[in-house]
Amino acid sequence: MSATAKTFMKPDRNWDRAAILAIAARQSAKPGALMLVLREIQDSFGFISPDCVPIIAAGLNLSRAEVHGVISFYHDFRAKPAGRHLLRVCRAESCQAMGAVELLSHIKKRTGIGLGETSEDGTFTLEPVYCLGNCACSPAIVIDGEMHGRVTADAFDDLIAGFKEP
């Protein structure tokens, strides 16, 4: 496995009502508590299960609609587990002008998944991002939280070499 091949996160995917309520209680008095709760849940468990929504709502004295609205508005929150390696491809104009469309096509073929999907073996999740702020180095991608610029199809293949190995 290459030096850049690493597991992005190994969250504990086993959540329960008590764990969610404890997170809500810990964050409830802080400004922006809902965002803090959602971020901690996702960081801890890897995703925010739809089954958590009523628990979060009760813990913060919010409606289920308020909680669901925030989860669905922000693209960083996910309702199902991500793959072991999170691939984010910039879809902004600069990156598109510099080859991101072709790069995305290559990534889809190479991984066998489309945007918003996770590979059947759980290795990859592919997500769009609408600006990484790395326009001078377009096209840009983020793999497991690490930014890469001027990415070609060959460079992408090198970056993920060995990722399917256990």
Short mmCIF file of C-alpha atoms in Angstrom, two decimals:
data_model
loop_
_atom_site.label_atom_id
_atom_site.label_comp_id
_atom_site.label_asym_id
_atom_site.label_seq_id
_atom_site.Cartn_x
_atom_site.Cartn_y
_atom_site.Cartn_z
CA MET A 1 0.00 0.00 0.00
CA SER A 2 1.37 3.43 -0.91
CA ALA A 3 2.19 6.08 1.67
CA THR A 4 -0.95 8.00 0.71
CA ALA A 5 -3.17 4.94 0.94
CA LYS A 6 -4.74 5.11 4.36
CA THR A 7 -8.12 4.59 5.89
CA PHE A 8 -9.92 7.93 6.24
CA MET A 9 -11.77 7.01 9.40
CA LYS A 10 -12.70 3.95 11.35
CA PRO A 11 -15.85 5.09 13.09
CA ASP A 12 -17.80 2.90 15.43
CA ARG A 13 -20.84 2.17 13.28
CA ASN A 14 -22.80 0.80 16.26
CA TRP A 15 -24.80 3.66 17.71
CA ASP A 16 -27.59 3.50 20.24
CA ARG A 17 -30.17 5.85 21.73
CA ALA A 18 -28.12 6.49 24.89
CA ALA A 19 -25.03 7.46 22.87
CA ILE A 20 -27.01 9.92 20.74
CA LEU A 21 -28.73 11.46 23.78
CA ALA A 22 -25.36 11.79 25.53
CA ILE A 23 -23.94 13.69 22.56
CA ALA A 24 -27.02 15.95 22.46
CA ALA A 25 -26.78 16.62 26.20
CA ARG A 26 -23.08 17.43 25.97
CA GLN A 27 -23.61 19.96 23.17
CA SER A 28 -27.10 21.33 23.94
CA ALA A 29 -26.07 24.51 25.77
CA LYS A 30 -23.62 25.62 23.09
CA PRO A 31 -24.50 28.02 20.27
CA GLY A 32 -25.25 26.06 17.12
CA ALA A 33 -25.84 22.91 19.12
CA LEU A 34 -27.57 21.05 16.30
CA MET A 35 -24.58 21.39 13.98
CA LEU A 36 -22.24 20.31 16.78
CA VAL A 37 -24.39 17.29 17.58
CA LEU A 38 -24.64 16.24 13.94
CA ARG A 39 -20.89 16.62 13.40
CA GLU A 40 -20.07 14.60 16.53
CA ILE A 41 -22.49 11.84 15.59
CA GLN A 42 -21.08 11.59 12.09
CA ASP A 43 -17.49 11.71 13.33
CA SER A 44 -18.24 9.04 15.92
CA PHE A 45 -20.38 6.68 13.86
CA GLY A 46 -19.51 7.55 10.26
CA PHE A 47 -23.04 8.63 9.34
CA ILE A 48 -26.28 9.97 10.79
CA SER A 49 -28.89 7.26 10.61
CA PRO A 50 -32.41 8.47 9.85
CA ASP A 51 -33.37 6.58 13.02
CA CYS A 52 -31.33 9.14 14.98
CA VAL A 53 -33.44 12.11 13.82
CA PRO A 54 -36.22 11.76 16.42
CA ILE A 55 -33.65 11.11 19.16
CA ILE A 56 -31.68 14.23 18.23
CA ALA A 57 -34.88 16.26 17.97
CA ALA A 58 -36.00 15.16 21.44
CA GLY A 59 -32.56 15.76 22.92
CA LEU A 60 -32.40 19.32 21.60
CA ASN A 61 -36.12 20.15 21.86
CA LEU A 62 -36.41 20.62 18.09
CA SER A 63 -38.83 19.24 15.53
CA ARG A 64 -37.85 16.26 13.40
CA ALA A 65 -38.28 18.51 10.36
CA GLU A 66 -35.69 20.97 11.69
CA VAL A 67 -33.15 18.20 12.25
CA HIS A 68 -33.86 16.51 8.92
CA GLY A 69 -33.69 19.87 7.13
CA VAL A 70 -30.18 20.57 8.40
CA ILE A 71 -28.97 17.04 7.60
CA SER A 72 -30.32 17.19 4.06
CA PHE A 73 -29.09 20.76 3.41
CA TYR A 74 -25.40 20.19 4.17
CA HIS A 75 -23.67 17.82 1.77
CA ASP A 76 -21.10 16.75 4.37
CA PHE A 77 -23.73 14.90 6.40
CA ARG A 78 -24.61 11.43 5.20
CA ALA A 79 -27.50 9.14 6.12
CA LYS A 80 -25.69 5.89 5.38
CA PRO A 81 -22.14 4.67 5.95
CA ALA A 82 -19.44 5.83 3.55
CA GLY A 83 -16.84 3.55 2.07
CA ARG A 84 -13.43 3.10 3.66
CA HIS A 85 -12.04 5.72 1.26
CA LEU A 86 -13.89 8.95 0.60
CA LEU A 87 -13.28 10.46 -2.83
CA ARG A 88 -14.46 14.04 -3.40
CA VAL A 89 -14.22 15.59 -6.85
CA CYS A 90 -14.48 19.33 -7.39
CA ARG A 91 -17.30 20.24 -9.79
CA ALA A 92 -16.70 24.01 -9.88
CA GLU A 93 -16.06 25.90 -13.11
CA SER A 94 -12.26 26.15 -12.84
CA CYS A 95 -11.85 22.43 -12.29
CA GLN A 96 -14.31 21.61 -15.06
CA ALA A 97 -12.42 23.88 -17.47
CA MET A 98 -9.18 22.10 -16.58
CA GLY A 99 -10.37 18.53 -17.06
CA ALA A 100 -12.50 17.53 -14.08
CA VAL A 101 -15.29 16.23 -16.33
CA GLU A 102 -12.92 13.77 -17.98
CA LEU A 103 -11.30 12.96 -14.64
CA LEU A 104 -14.68 12.23 -13.06
CA SER A 105 -15.55 9.96 -15.97
CA HIS A 106 -12.31 8.06 -15.38
CA ILE A 107 -12.94 7.85 -11.62
CA LYS A 108 -16.44 6.47 -12.23
CA LYS A 109 -15.07 3.81 -14.58
CA ARG A 110 -12.16 2.95 -12.29
CA THR A 111 -14.27 2.61 -9.14
CA GLY A 112 -17.46 1.35 -10.77
CA ILE A 113 -19.63 3.90 -8.95
CA GLY A 114 -21.33 7.20 -9.68
CA LEU A 115 -21.58 10.37 -7.65
CA GLY A 116 -23.24 9.77 -4.29
CA GLU A 117 -22.60 6.04 -4.43
CA THR A 118 -20.52 3.59 -2.44
CA SER A 119 -18.89 0.58 -4.05
CA GLU A 120 -20.44 -2.78 -3.24
CA ASP A 121 -17.30 -3.91 -1.44
CA GLY A 122 -17.33 -0.76 0.71
CA THR A 123 -13.96 0.46 -0.55
CA PHE A 124 -15.00 3.80 -2.11
CA THR A 125 -17.61 6.51 -1.74
CA LEU A 126 -17.65 9.15 -4.49
CA GLU A 127 -19.00 12.61 -3.69
CA PRO A 128 -19.18 15.89 -5.58
CA VAL A 129 -17.86 19.10 -4.04
CA TYR A 130 -18.69 22.47 -5.52
CA CYS A 131 -15.42 24.21 -4.75
CA LEU A 132 -12.35 23.08 -2.91
CA GLY A 133 -10.67 26.49 -3.13
CA ASN A 134 -7.75 24.98 -5.03
CA CYS A 135 -8.55 26.60 -8.37
CA ALA A 136 -4.93 27.34 -9.24
CA CYS A 137 -4.27 23.60 -9.19
CA SER A 138 -7.34 22.39 -11.08
CA PRO A 139 -8.64 19.76 -11.35
CA ALA A 140 -8.66 19.11 -7.64
CA ILE A 141 -9.87 16.16 -5.61
CA VAL A 142 -9.81 15.16 -1.96
CA ILE A 143 -9.04 11.59 -1.00
CA ASP A 144 -9.54 10.67 2.63
CA GLY A 145 -9.31 14.31 3.66
CA GLU A 146 -6.10 15.00 1.72
CA MET A 147 -6.21 17.57 -1.11
CA HIS A 148 -4.64 16.74 -4.47
CA GLY A 149 -4.28 19.19 -7.35
CA ARG A 150 -3.65 18.94 -11.10
CA VAL A 151 -4.95 15.38 -10.97
CA THR A 152 -4.84 13.36 -14.17
CA ALA A 153 -6.33 9.91 -14.75
CA ASP A 154 -2.89 8.34 -14.28
CA ALA A 155 -2.26 10.38 -11.12
CA PHE A 156 -5.62 9.26 -9.72
CA ASP A 157 -4.76 5.62 -10.41
CA ASP A 158 -1.45 6.08 -8.58
CA LEU A 159 -3.20 7.75 -5.62
CA ILE A 160 -5.59 4.84 -5.10
CA ALA A 161 -3.14 2.04 -5.89
CA GLY A 162 -3.50 -0.60 -3.21
CA PHE A 163 -6.74 0.73 -1.70
CA LYS A 164 -8.62 -2.51 -2.34
CA GLU A 165 -6.06 -4.50 -0.40
CA PRO A 166 -7.23 -5.49 3.10
#
